[in-house]
Amino acid sequence: MNSLINSGDALFNSGNYYEALSIYTTILQNSPNNPQILAKIGLIHQINRNFKDAINFYQKALHLNSNLTNIYNNLGCIFRDIGDYESAIQCFKRDNDSYEKFFNLGILFEKYGDIKSANKFFHQALKFDHSKGLSVMTKIALLLPPIYNSKEEILKSRKKISDFIDRYSYSESYISNPTEDIGATTFYLGYHGECNKSLNNKIYKFFKKRVAANFFAQYQPKDSDTKKSKRIKIGFVSTFFRKHSVSDVSRGWIANLNKEIFEVIIFSIGYVEDDSILYLKKNCSKFIQLPSNIKVIQKSILENNLNILFFTDIGLEPYTYFLAMSKLAPLQITYTGHPHTTGIETIDYYISSKHWEVANGQDFYTEKLVKFDSLTWYYDKPQIKDEISLNFEDFGLSKNDKIYCINQSLFKIHPDFDYIINKITTDDENSKIILFYNKKNQQWREQLIGRFRKSISKSEKIIFIEELPFNKYLCFLKLSDVILDTIYFNGGTTSLQSFAVSTPIVTLPGNLACSRFTYGMYHKMGITYPIAEDFDDYVTKAILIANNKELNIKLRSDISLNNQVLFCDRVVIDEFEKFFLDITKK
C-alpha cells in the first residue's frame, strides 16, 4: 500500500495528475475510508478546476478526520472561486493561521471588491513568510478596485503601480511562480478609459526581471517534426473555452478552420464539460485538457511543436497572462478576448477589425496590429425561445416609465458616465435606468449606489435588477426603450444580444478599440444616428430614441433588416485562414 501511495505521490509531484488520480482511485477501492487519499483526490480535482467533485471528496475526508485543517483552506479557495464568499470565509476561519490562509483571504476580499480588507490580509500573510516579500508587495501594488468614485482615484491607482515598479525593479529578490505567488493580472486597467500600452509594457518588463528565469520556457525548433506535418499546427489556449463570452465569439471560427490545411489543437485549462467544450472537442484535431499548473501547461504546448500559438484572451486570469510571457511557438498571437494591448513582447500579433480601430491604432499596441475587414467574431445569433410577457411591477417599473437599460458588468460604469446618467434622469421625467448585478458581487452594487447618491441628483431612478435567465434577459432587452452603451469600454456580446432583438443602442466611440465595438457594429450595418459625438449629444440622442416612437420604430426596423451581417460571418473564417497561411510563409 505504501509503495503505491509513494508512486501516486511521485506522479502528482511531477504534474502527472491523471496518472496519480488513477493510482489513488485504485487505493481507495481497497481502502475507501482513507481520509488522506480522499483529500489527495480532492486536490487533483481542484487543480483541474472540477470543483464539484473536489468539494465532494474533501467533505468525505473531513467527515472521517476533521483535524485535516489544510482541507479547509482548499475548500475556502474553491468556494471563493465559485463566488460563495460566505462559505469561503467560514472555511478559512477553521484553518490554522498561516501564510496560505491569510493570502487566500486577501484574494477573497480582492474579488469581493473590498480592497482595504484585502490589503490588510496580504500584510498579515507576510508576517508568516518573509521570503514572499516581493511577491506580496507586488500583489498589493496590483490591487485595483472594480468600482471607483472618481477619475482622480483611477489615476492614483495607476500611478501606484508605476511607482512600485520604479522602486522594486532592481530588487535583489525574485518571484518564483507568479501564477501562485501573485495570482493577479492587469484586468481592471482595461476599464480605466486610458491607453495601457506603456503601463502594461512596464509591468511585463518588471516580471521579466523579477520572476525567476526558470519560470519561463522557450521553444526549440524541431525541423524534422515540422517537415513531417503537411498541415500548419495551430494551438489555441484559454481557460474560457467553456460557455463564456470569449468562447462565444471564437469557437465558431476555430471549429470551422480547414482541417486539411490546419491541425487545430485546443489547450483547455481546467475541467469543464459543457456544450461549448463538447463542440470544440468534436471539431478540432486534438483536444488537450490541462490542469492549473503552469509548468504542465508549458510542457504540453512545447511537446506539440506548434507553428502558431493563439491566445483567445490574455489578462482575464493569471495562467494565460503569465504563460504568454514565455515563447512557446515561433509565432504567438492574441485578439479581442480582452481588448487591450498586452504589453507583452513575446506576443507578435494582435488581431482586430478595421471597424474598431482608428487610423493610428498601431500606436496603442506593443504587438503588430492586424485589421481584418470582418469584426473577427463568429457569434451565433441569440433567439428568444419563448416570448415572455414581463410584468413591469416585478421590476419596480410602471408602464409610463421609459426604460434606459445598461446591460453591462458593473465595473464598466466609469465615474465619467455618471454625468450622462445624471442628465438623462434629470431631463426625462419618466426615465428609469436599469442595471443588472450578480448576487455574488453585491458589494459592487453597494459601492455604485453610494457613488450615485453623491453624483446623481435623482439616483432613486436607478434600479438594480438581479441577473435574469438568458431568455428572460433577451425579452427585457427587447422591452427596453433604449440601451445605454458604457463609455470607454463598450458592450461586446451584450451589444450583439441587444441588436439580435433589434433594440437601439446609443454609443460614444473613443480612440481605443474597446470603446468602438458598438460603433463598429453600427458601421457594419450602415446605421449612424445612435452614434454620439460627445456626452451631451449622447444624452440628447438617448432621450429622443426613448421618447420619439416613430424614430424608435424606424431604428428597430433598420437594425432588424441589417443585423444578419453581425452573426456567423463566413468572412471571419476566411480571413483567419488567409492570415495564418500568410504569416507562416514569411
Coordinates of C-alpha atoms in Angstrom, one line a residue:
M1 CA 0.0 0.0 0.0
N2 CA 2.8 2.5 1.0
S3 CA 4.7 1.8 -2.3
L4 CA 1.5 2.5 -4.2
I5 CA 0.9 5.7 -2.3
N6 CA 4.5 6.7 -3.0
S7 CA 4.1 6.1 -6.7
G8 CA 1.0 8.2 -6.7
D9 CA 2.7 11.0 -4.8
A10 CA 5.7 10.9 -7.2
L11 CA 3.3 11.3 -10.2
F12 CA 1.4 14.0 -8.5
N13 CA 4.6 16.0 -7.7
S14 CA 5.8 15.7 -11.3
G15 CA 2.5 17.1 -12.6
N16 CA 1.1 13.8 -13.9
Y17 CA -2.2 14.3 -12.2
Y18 CA -4.3 11.9 -14.2
E19 CA -1.9 9.0 -13.7
A20 CA -1.8 9.9 -10.0
L21 CA -5.6 10.0 -9.8
S22 CA -5.7 6.5 -11.3
I23 CA -3.4 5.2 -8.6
Y24 CA -5.2 7.0 -5.8
T25 CA -8.5 5.7 -7.1
T26 CA -7.1 2.1 -7.0
I27 CA -6.0 2.6 -3.4
L28 CA -9.4 4.0 -2.5
Q29 CA -11.1 0.9 -3.8
N30 CA -9.2 -1.2 -1.2
S31 CA -9.3 1.5 1.5
P32 CA -12.5 3.5 1.0
N33 CA -12.3 5.3 4.3
N34 CA -8.7 6.7 3.9
P35 CA -9.1 10.4 4.5
Q36 CA -5.6 11.3 3.2
I37 CA -6.3 9.6 -0.1
L38 CA -9.7 11.2 -0.3
A39 CA -8.0 14.6 0.3
K40 CA -5.4 13.9 -2.4
I41 CA -8.1 13.0 -4.9
G42 CA -10.0 16.2 -3.9
L43 CA -6.8 18.2 -4.6
I44 CA -6.4 16.8 -8.1
H45 CA -10.0 17.7 -8.9
Q46 CA -9.4 21.2 -7.5
I47 CA -6.2 21.6 -9.7
N48 CA -8.3 20.6 -12.7
R49 CA -11.0 23.1 -11.6
N50 CA -13.5 20.2 -11.3
F51 CA -14.9 21.9 -8.2
K52 CA -18.0 19.8 -7.7
D53 CA -16.0 16.6 -7.3
A54 CA -13.3 18.3 -5.3
I55 CA -15.8 19.5 -2.7
N56 CA -17.3 16.0 -2.5
F57 CA -14.0 14.3 -1.8
Y58 CA -12.8 17.0 0.6
Q59 CA -16.1 16.8 2.6
K60 CA -15.8 13.0 2.8
A61 CA -12.2 13.3 4.1
L62 CA -13.3 15.8 6.8
H63 CA -16.1 13.6 7.8
L64 CA -13.6 10.9 8.6
N65 CA -10.9 13.2 10.1
S66 CA -11.9 16.7 11.0
N67 CA -8.3 17.5 12.0
L68 CA -7.2 17.8 8.4
T69 CA -7.3 21.6 8.7
N70 CA -5.4 22.2 5.4
I71 CA -8.5 20.9 3.6
Y72 CA -10.5 23.9 5.0
N73 CA -8.0 26.2 3.2
N74 CA -8.5 24.3 -0.1
L75 CA -12.3 24.3 0.3
G76 CA -12.2 28.0 1.1
C77 CA -10.3 28.6 -2.2
I78 CA -13.0 26.6 -4.1
F79 CA -15.9 28.5 -2.6
R80 CA -14.1 31.8 -3.2
D81 CA -13.6 30.9 -6.9
I82 CA -17.2 30.0 -7.4
G83 CA -18.4 33.1 -5.7
D84 CA -19.8 31.6 -2.5
Y85 CA -17.9 34.1 -0.3
E86 CA -19.7 33.3 3.0
S87 CA -18.8 29.6 2.8
A88 CA -15.3 30.5 1.9
I89 CA -14.8 32.7 4.9
Q90 CA -16.2 30.0 7.2
C91 CA -13.7 27.5 5.8
F92 CA -10.8 29.9 6.2
K93 CA -11.8 30.6 9.8
R94 CA -11.4 26.9 10.6
D95 CA -7.9 26.6 9.1
N96 CA -4.8 27.2 11.2
D97 CA -3.2 30.6 11.0
S98 CA -0.7 30.5 8.1
Y99 CA 0.6 32.4 5.2
E100 CA -1.7 30.5 2.9
K101 CA -4.8 31.2 5.0
F102 CA -4.3 35.0 5.1
F103 CA -3.1 35.2 1.5
N104 CA -6.2 33.4 0.3
L105 CA -8.4 35.6 2.5
G106 CA -6.8 38.6 0.8
I107 CA -7.7 37.2 -2.7
L108 CA -11.2 36.6 -1.5
F109 CA -11.7 40.2 -0.4
E110 CA -10.0 41.4 -3.6
K111 CA -12.6 39.5 -5.6
Y112 CA -15.3 40.8 -3.4
G113 CA -14.2 44.4 -4.1
D114 CA -13.1 45.2 -0.6
I115 CA -9.6 46.4 -1.3
K116 CA -8.9 47.8 2.1
S117 CA -9.6 44.4 3.8
A118 CA -7.6 42.6 1.1
N119 CA -4.6 44.8 1.7
K120 CA -4.8 44.0 5.5
F121 CA -4.9 40.2 4.9
F122 CA -1.9 40.3 2.5
H123 CA 0.1 42.2 5.0
Q124 CA -0.9 39.7 7.7
A125 CA 0.2 36.8 5.4
L126 CA 3.6 38.4 5.1
K127 CA 4.2 38.0 8.9
F128 CA 4.2 34.2 8.4
D129 CA 6.6 34.1 5.5
H130 CA 9.1 36.9 4.9
S131 CA 10.6 35.2 1.9
K132 CA 7.4 36.1 0.0
G133 CA 8.0 39.8 0.5
L134 CA 8.4 40.8 -3.2
S135 CA 5.5 38.6 -4.3
V136 CA 3.1 40.0 -1.7
M137 CA 4.2 43.6 -2.2
T138 CA 3.7 43.1 -6.0
K139 CA 0.2 41.7 -5.3
I140 CA -0.6 44.7 -3.1
A141 CA 0.6 47.1 -5.8
L142 CA -1.6 45.4 -8.4
L143 CA -4.7 45.6 -6.2
L144 CA -7.2 47.5 -8.3
P145 CA -10.8 48.2 -7.1
P146 CA -13.6 47.2 -9.5
I147 CA -15.6 50.3 -8.7
Y148 CA -14.1 53.8 -8.5
N149 CA -15.6 57.0 -7.1
S150 CA -13.7 59.4 -9.3
K151 CA -11.3 59.8 -12.3
E152 CA -8.7 61.0 -9.8
E153 CA -8.9 57.7 -7.9
I154 CA -8.3 55.8 -11.2
L155 CA -5.2 57.9 -12.0
K156 CA -3.9 57.5 -8.4
S157 CA -4.2 53.7 -8.6
R158 CA -2.3 53.6 -12.0
K159 CA 0.5 55.8 -10.5
K160 CA 0.7 53.5 -7.5
I161 CA 1.6 50.6 -9.9
S162 CA 4.1 52.6 -11.9
D163 CA 5.8 54.0 -8.7
F164 CA 6.1 50.5 -7.3
I165 CA 7.8 49.2 -10.4
D166 CA 10.2 52.1 -10.3
R167 CA 11.1 51.3 -6.7
Y168 CA 11.3 47.4 -6.9
S169 CA 12.5 46.7 -10.5
Y170 CA 16.1 46.3 -9.2
S171 CA 15.3 44.5 -6.0
E172 CA 17.5 41.5 -5.2
S173 CA 14.5 39.3 -4.5
Y174 CA 12.7 37.1 -7.0
I175 CA 9.2 35.8 -7.6
S176 CA 9.3 32.0 -8.1
N177 CA 5.9 31.4 -9.6
P178 CA 3.7 34.4 -10.2
T179 CA 0.6 32.4 -11.1
E180 CA 0.6 31.2 -7.5
D181 CA 2.5 33.8 -5.6
I182 CA 0.7 36.7 -7.2
G183 CA -2.3 35.2 -8.9
A184 CA -3.3 38.6 -10.5
T185 CA -3.4 40.3 -13.9
T186 CA -3.8 43.8 -15.0
F187 CA -7.5 43.1 -15.8
Y188 CA -9.1 46.2 -14.3
L189 CA -6.7 48.6 -16.1
G190 CA -8.8 47.9 -19.2
Y191 CA -11.7 49.8 -17.7
H192 CA -10.0 53.0 -16.8
G193 CA -10.5 54.7 -20.1
E194 CA -6.8 55.1 -20.6
C195 CA -4.3 53.7 -23.1
N196 CA -2.5 50.9 -21.3
K197 CA 0.4 50.3 -23.8
S198 CA 3.1 52.0 -21.7
L199 CA 1.9 50.7 -18.3
N200 CA 1.3 47.1 -19.4
N201 CA 4.7 47.0 -21.1
K202 CA 6.3 48.4 -17.9
I203 CA 4.6 45.7 -15.9
Y204 CA 5.7 43.0 -18.3
K205 CA 9.3 44.2 -18.1
F206 CA 9.1 44.1 -14.3
F207 CA 8.0 40.5 -14.3
K208 CA 10.7 39.5 -16.8
K209 CA 13.3 41.0 -14.4
R210 CA 11.9 39.9 -11.1
V211 CA 10.4 36.5 -11.9
A212 CA 12.9 33.6 -11.6
A213 CA 14.4 32.8 -15.0
N214 CA 13.4 29.1 -14.8
F215 CA 9.7 30.0 -14.7
F216 CA 9.8 31.0 -18.3
A217 CA 10.0 28.5 -21.2
Q218 CA 11.4 28.7 -24.7
Y219 CA 10.5 26.6 -27.7
Q220 CA 13.3 24.8 -29.6
P221 CA 12.6 24.4 -33.3
K222 CA 12.4 20.8 -34.4
D223 CA 12.8 20.9 -38.2
S224 CA 12.4 17.1 -38.6
D225 CA 9.0 17.2 -36.8
T226 CA 7.8 20.2 -38.8
K227 CA 8.7 18.6 -42.1
K228 CA 6.7 15.5 -41.2
S229 CA 3.5 17.5 -41.0
K230 CA 2.0 19.0 -44.2
R231 CA -0.5 21.0 -42.1
I232 CA 0.1 24.2 -40.1
K233 CA -0.1 23.4 -36.4
I234 CA -2.1 26.0 -34.5
G235 CA -2.6 25.7 -30.8
F236 CA -5.4 27.6 -29.1
V237 CA -5.1 28.2 -25.4
S238 CA -7.6 29.5 -22.8
T239 CA -9.3 28.9 -19.5
F240 CA -12.6 30.1 -21.2
F241 CA -13.4 27.5 -23.8
R242 CA -16.4 26.7 -21.7
K243 CA -19.6 28.7 -22.0
H244 CA -18.2 32.2 -21.8
S245 CA -18.1 35.4 -23.9
V246 CA -14.6 34.6 -25.0
S247 CA -15.7 31.2 -26.3
D248 CA -19.0 32.6 -27.7
V249 CA -17.1 34.8 -30.2
S250 CA -14.2 32.4 -31.1
R251 CA -15.3 28.8 -31.0
G252 CA -17.3 29.1 -34.3
W253 CA -14.4 30.2 -36.4
I254 CA -11.8 28.0 -34.6
A255 CA -14.0 24.9 -35.2
N256 CA -14.5 25.7 -38.9
L257 CA -10.9 26.2 -39.8
N258 CA -10.0 23.9 -42.8
K259 CA -8.6 20.7 -41.1
E260 CA -6.9 19.7 -44.4
I261 CA -4.7 22.8 -44.1
F262 CA -4.6 23.3 -40.3
E263 CA -4.0 21.0 -37.4
V264 CA -6.1 22.6 -34.7
I265 CA -5.1 21.8 -31.2
I266 CA -7.1 23.0 -28.2
F267 CA -5.3 23.5 -24.9
S268 CA -8.2 23.9 -22.4
I269 CA -7.1 24.9 -18.9
G270 CA -9.4 23.3 -16.2
Y271 CA -12.1 20.7 -16.2
V272 CA -15.5 21.6 -17.6
E273 CA -17.8 19.5 -19.8
D274 CA -20.4 21.8 -21.2
D275 CA -21.9 22.2 -24.7
S276 CA -19.2 24.7 -25.7
I277 CA -16.4 22.3 -24.8
L278 CA -18.1 19.3 -26.4
Y279 CA -18.5 21.3 -29.6
L280 CA -14.8 22.2 -29.8
K281 CA -13.8 18.6 -28.9
K282 CA -15.9 17.4 -31.9
N283 CA -14.4 20.0 -34.3
C284 CA -10.7 20.1 -33.6
S285 CA -7.8 17.9 -34.5
K286 CA -6.7 17.3 -30.9
F287 CA -8.2 18.4 -27.5
I288 CA -5.9 18.6 -24.5
Q289 CA -7.3 19.2 -21.1
L290 CA -4.8 20.8 -18.8
P291 CA -4.6 21.4 -15.0
S292 CA -4.0 24.7 -13.3
N293 CA -0.2 24.2 -13.3
I294 CA 1.9 26.5 -15.4
K295 CA 4.8 24.0 -15.8
V296 CA 2.5 21.3 -17.0
I297 CA 0.8 23.7 -19.4
Q298 CA 4.1 24.9 -20.8
K299 CA 5.4 21.3 -21.3
S300 CA 2.3 20.2 -23.1
I301 CA 2.4 23.1 -25.5
L302 CA 6.1 22.7 -26.2
E303 CA 5.7 19.0 -26.8
N304 CA 3.2 19.7 -29.7
N305 CA 5.8 21.7 -31.6
L306 CA 3.4 24.3 -32.9
N307 CA 3.8 26.8 -35.8
I308 CA 1.4 29.2 -34.1
L309 CA 0.1 29.6 -30.5
F310 CA -3.1 31.7 -30.4
F311 CA -4.3 33.1 -27.1
T312 CA -8.0 33.8 -27.3
D313 CA -7.6 36.1 -24.3
I314 CA -4.7 37.5 -22.2
G315 CA -5.4 39.3 -19.0
L316 CA -8.6 37.7 -17.8
E317 CA -6.8 35.3 -15.4
P318 CA -3.2 34.6 -14.3
Y319 CA -2.4 31.4 -16.2
T320 CA -2.6 32.6 -19.8
Y321 CA -1.3 36.1 -18.7
F322 CA 2.0 34.7 -17.4
L323 CA 2.0 31.8 -20.0
A324 CA 2.2 34.5 -22.7
M325 CA 5.5 35.8 -21.3
S326 CA 7.2 32.6 -22.5
K327 CA 8.0 31.9 -26.1
L328 CA 6.2 28.6 -26.7
A329 CA 5.9 28.8 -30.5
P330 CA 7.6 30.7 -33.4
L331 CA 4.5 32.9 -33.7
Q332 CA 2.3 34.0 -30.8
I333 CA -1.0 35.8 -31.4
T334 CA -3.9 37.2 -29.4
Y335 CA -7.1 39.2 -30.1
T336 CA -10.1 40.8 -28.5
G337 CA -10.9 38.2 -25.8
H338 CA -9.6 41.0 -23.5
P339 CA -9.4 44.0 -25.9
H340 CA -6.3 45.9 -24.8
T341 CA -2.7 45.5 -25.8
T342 CA -1.0 43.0 -23.5
G343 CA 2.3 45.0 -23.3
I344 CA 4.0 41.5 -23.6
E345 CA 6.8 41.5 -26.1
T346 CA 6.6 37.7 -26.7
I347 CA 3.2 38.3 -28.4
D348 CA 3.8 39.0 -32.1
Y349 CA 0.4 40.0 -33.4
Y350 CA -2.9 41.4 -32.2
I351 CA -5.9 40.7 -34.4
S352 CA -8.6 43.5 -34.5
S353 CA -11.1 44.9 -37.0
K354 CA -10.9 48.0 -39.3
H355 CA -14.4 48.8 -38.0
W356 CA -12.9 49.2 -34.5
E357 CA -9.5 50.8 -35.0
V358 CA -8.7 54.4 -35.7
A359 CA -6.2 55.3 -38.4
N360 CA -3.3 55.4 -35.9
G361 CA -4.5 52.4 -34.0
Q362 CA -1.0 50.8 -34.0
D363 CA 0.1 53.5 -31.6
F364 CA -1.9 51.7 -28.9
Y365 CA -0.3 48.3 -29.2
T366 CA 3.1 46.7 -28.5
E367 CA 2.0 43.8 -30.8
K368 CA 1.8 44.3 -34.6
L369 CA -1.8 45.3 -35.2
V370 CA -3.7 43.5 -37.9
K371 CA -7.0 44.9 -39.0
F372 CA -9.5 42.4 -40.5
D373 CA -12.3 43.5 -42.8
S374 CA -14.7 41.5 -40.7
L375 CA -15.4 42.0 -37.0
T376 CA -13.2 39.0 -36.1
W377 CA -16.1 37.4 -34.1
Y378 CA -18.2 34.4 -35.2
Y379 CA -21.2 34.7 -33.0
D380 CA -24.4 32.7 -33.2
K381 CA -27.5 35.0 -33.3
P382 CA -29.4 34.5 -30.0
Q383 CA -33.1 33.9 -30.3
I384 CA -35.9 34.4 -27.9
K385 CA -37.1 30.9 -27.5
D386 CA -40.2 31.7 -25.5
E387 CA -41.7 35.2 -25.6
I388 CA -42.4 36.1 -22.0
S389 CA -44.9 38.8 -21.1
L390 CA -42.9 40.7 -18.5
N391 CA -44.7 42.4 -15.6
F392 CA -43.3 45.9 -15.2
E393 CA -44.2 46.0 -11.5
D394 CA -42.0 43.0 -10.8
F395 CA -39.0 45.2 -11.6
G396 CA -40.3 48.3 -9.8
L397 CA -41.4 49.9 -13.1
S398 CA -44.7 51.3 -14.4
K399 CA -46.0 51.4 -17.9
N400 CA -45.3 55.1 -18.2
D401 CA -41.6 54.7 -17.5
K402 CA -39.0 55.0 -20.2
I403 CA -36.5 52.2 -19.8
Y404 CA -32.9 53.0 -20.3
C405 CA -31.1 49.7 -19.9
I406 CA -27.3 49.4 -19.2
N407 CA -26.7 45.6 -19.8
Q408 CA -23.0 45.7 -18.7
S409 CA -20.9 44.4 -15.8
L410 CA -20.9 47.0 -13.0
F411 CA -17.1 47.5 -13.2
K412 CA -17.6 49.1 -16.7
I413 CA -19.5 52.0 -15.2
H414 CA -16.8 54.6 -15.3
P415 CA -17.2 57.7 -13.0
D416 CA -17.4 59.9 -16.1
F417 CA -20.5 58.0 -17.2
D418 CA -22.3 59.4 -14.1
Y419 CA -22.7 62.8 -16.0
I420 CA -24.7 61.0 -18.7
I421 CA -26.9 59.2 -16.2
N422 CA -27.5 62.3 -14.2
K423 CA -28.5 64.3 -17.3
I424 CA -30.9 61.6 -18.5
T425 CA -32.6 61.2 -15.2
T426 CA -32.9 64.9 -14.8
D427 CA -34.1 65.8 -18.4
D428 CA -36.5 62.9 -18.9
E429 CA -39.0 62.8 -16.0
N430 CA -40.2 59.3 -17.0
S431 CA -36.7 57.8 -17.2
K432 CA -35.7 54.7 -15.3
I433 CA -32.1 53.5 -15.5
I434 CA -31.8 49.7 -15.3
L435 CA -28.5 48.0 -14.2
F436 CA -28.0 44.2 -13.8
Y437 CA -26.0 42.7 -10.9
N438 CA -24.8 39.3 -9.9
K439 CA -25.6 38.3 -6.3
K440 CA -22.0 37.3 -5.6
N441 CA -20.9 40.8 -6.4
Q442 CA -23.4 42.6 -4.1
Q443 CA -20.5 44.7 -2.8
W444 CA -20.0 46.3 -6.2
R445 CA -23.7 47.2 -6.3
E446 CA -23.5 48.8 -2.9
Q447 CA -20.4 50.8 -3.8
L448 CA -22.1 52.1 -7.0
I449 CA -25.2 53.0 -5.1
G450 CA -23.0 55.0 -2.7
R451 CA -21.3 56.8 -5.6
F452 CA -24.6 57.5 -7.4
R453 CA -26.1 59.2 -4.3
K454 CA -23.3 61.8 -4.5
S455 CA -23.0 62.2 -8.3
I456 CA -26.6 61.8 -9.5
S457 CA -29.3 64.1 -8.2
K458 CA -32.2 61.7 -8.9
S459 CA -30.4 58.4 -8.0
E460 CA -33.7 56.9 -6.9
K461 CA -34.5 56.5 -10.6
I462 CA -31.7 53.9 -10.9
I463 CA -32.9 50.3 -10.4
F464 CA -30.7 47.3 -9.9
I465 CA -32.1 44.0 -11.1
E466 CA -30.5 40.7 -10.3
E467 CA -29.2 38.9 -13.4
L468 CA -32.1 37.2 -15.3
P469 CA -32.2 33.8 -17.1
F470 CA -31.0 34.3 -20.6
N471 CA -34.3 34.0 -22.4
K472 CA -36.0 36.4 -19.9
Y473 CA -33.0 38.7 -20.2
L474 CA -33.4 38.9 -24.0
C475 CA -37.1 39.7 -23.5
F476 CA -36.2 42.5 -21.2
L477 CA -33.7 43.9 -23.7
K478 CA -36.5 43.8 -26.3
L479 CA -38.8 45.6 -23.9
S480 CA -36.3 48.4 -23.2
D481 CA -36.8 51.7 -25.0
V482 CA -33.1 52.2 -25.5
I483 CA -29.8 50.6 -24.4
L484 CA -27.1 52.8 -23.0
D485 CA -23.6 51.7 -24.1
T486 CA -20.9 52.3 -21.5
I487 CA -18.2 54.8 -22.4
Y488 CA -14.5 53.9 -22.8
F489 CA -15.3 50.1 -22.8
N490 CA -18.4 49.2 -24.8
G491 CA -20.6 46.1 -24.9
G492 CA -19.3 43.2 -26.9
T493 CA -21.5 40.2 -26.8
T494 CA -24.0 42.3 -24.9
S495 CA -24.3 44.7 -27.8
L496 CA -24.7 41.7 -30.2
Q497 CA -27.5 40.4 -27.9
S498 CA -29.3 43.8 -28.0
F499 CA -29.0 44.0 -31.7
A500 CA -30.3 40.5 -32.1
V501 CA -33.6 41.7 -30.6
S502 CA -33.4 44.9 -32.6
T503 CA -33.2 47.3 -29.6
P504 CA -31.3 50.5 -30.4
I505 CA -28.1 51.3 -28.5
V506 CA -26.6 54.8 -28.0
T507 CA -22.9 54.7 -28.1
L508 CA -20.0 57.1 -27.9
P509 CA -16.8 55.9 -29.7
G510 CA -13.4 56.9 -28.4
N511 CA -9.8 56.2 -29.7
L512 CA -9.3 52.7 -28.2
A513 CA -10.9 49.7 -29.9
C514 CA -12.7 48.7 -26.7
S515 CA -14.7 52.0 -27.0
R516 CA -15.6 51.4 -30.6
F517 CA -17.2 47.9 -30.6
T518 CA -20.8 49.1 -30.9
Y519 CA -19.8 51.8 -33.3
G520 CA -18.1 49.1 -35.4
M521 CA -21.3 47.0 -35.4
Y522 CA -23.4 50.1 -36.5
H523 CA -20.8 50.8 -39.2
K524 CA -21.1 47.2 -40.4
M525 CA -24.9 47.6 -40.5
G526 CA -24.8 51.0 -42.2
I527 CA -26.6 52.8 -39.3
T528 CA -25.2 56.1 -38.0
Y529 CA -27.9 58.0 -36.0
P530 CA -27.3 56.4 -32.5
I531 CA -23.6 57.2 -32.6
A532 CA -23.0 60.2 -30.4
E533 CA -20.3 62.9 -30.8
D534 CA -19.9 63.9 -27.2
F535 CA -21.5 63.4 -23.8
D536 CA -24.3 66.0 -24.4
D537 CA -25.1 64.5 -27.8
Y538 CA -25.3 61.1 -26.2
V539 CA -27.9 62.4 -23.7
T540 CA -29.9 64.1 -26.5
K541 CA -30.0 61.0 -28.7
A542 CA -30.8 58.6 -25.8
I543 CA -33.8 60.7 -24.7
L544 CA -35.0 61.2 -28.3
I545 CA -34.8 57.5 -29.1
A546 CA -36.6 56.6 -25.9
N547 CA -39.4 59.1 -26.4
N548 CA -39.9 59.5 -30.1
K549 CA -42.0 56.5 -31.1
E550 CA -41.6 57.0 -34.8
L551 CA -37.8 57.2 -34.5
N552 CA -37.6 54.2 -32.2
I553 CA -39.7 52.1 -34.6
K554 CA -37.5 53.2 -37.6
L555 CA -34.3 52.3 -35.8
R556 CA -35.6 48.9 -34.7
S557 CA -36.6 48.2 -38.3
D558 CA -33.2 49.2 -39.7
I559 CA -31.4 47.0 -37.1
S560 CA -33.7 44.1 -37.9
L561 CA -33.1 44.4 -41.6
N562 CA -29.3 44.6 -41.3
N563 CA -28.3 42.7 -38.1
Q564 CA -27.6 39.5 -40.0
V565 CA -24.2 40.9 -41.0
L566 CA -23.1 40.7 -37.3
F567 CA -23.7 36.9 -36.9
C568 CA -21.9 33.8 -38.1
D569 CA -20.0 35.7 -40.8
R570 CA -18.1 33.3 -43.0
V571 CA -15.6 36.0 -43.9
V572 CA -14.2 35.8 -40.3
I573 CA -13.1 32.2 -41.0
D574 CA -11.7 33.0 -44.5
E575 CA -9.7 36.0 -43.0
F576 CA -8.2 33.9 -40.2
E577 CA -7.2 31.1 -42.6
K578 CA -5.5 33.6 -45.0
F579 CA -3.7 35.3 -42.2
F580 CA -2.4 32.1 -40.7
L581 CA -1.2 31.0 -44.2
D582 CA 0.5 34.3 -44.9
I583 CA 2.4 34.6 -41.6
T584 CA 3.7 31.1 -41.8
K585 CA 5.1 31.7 -45.3
K586 CA 7.2 34.6 -44.2

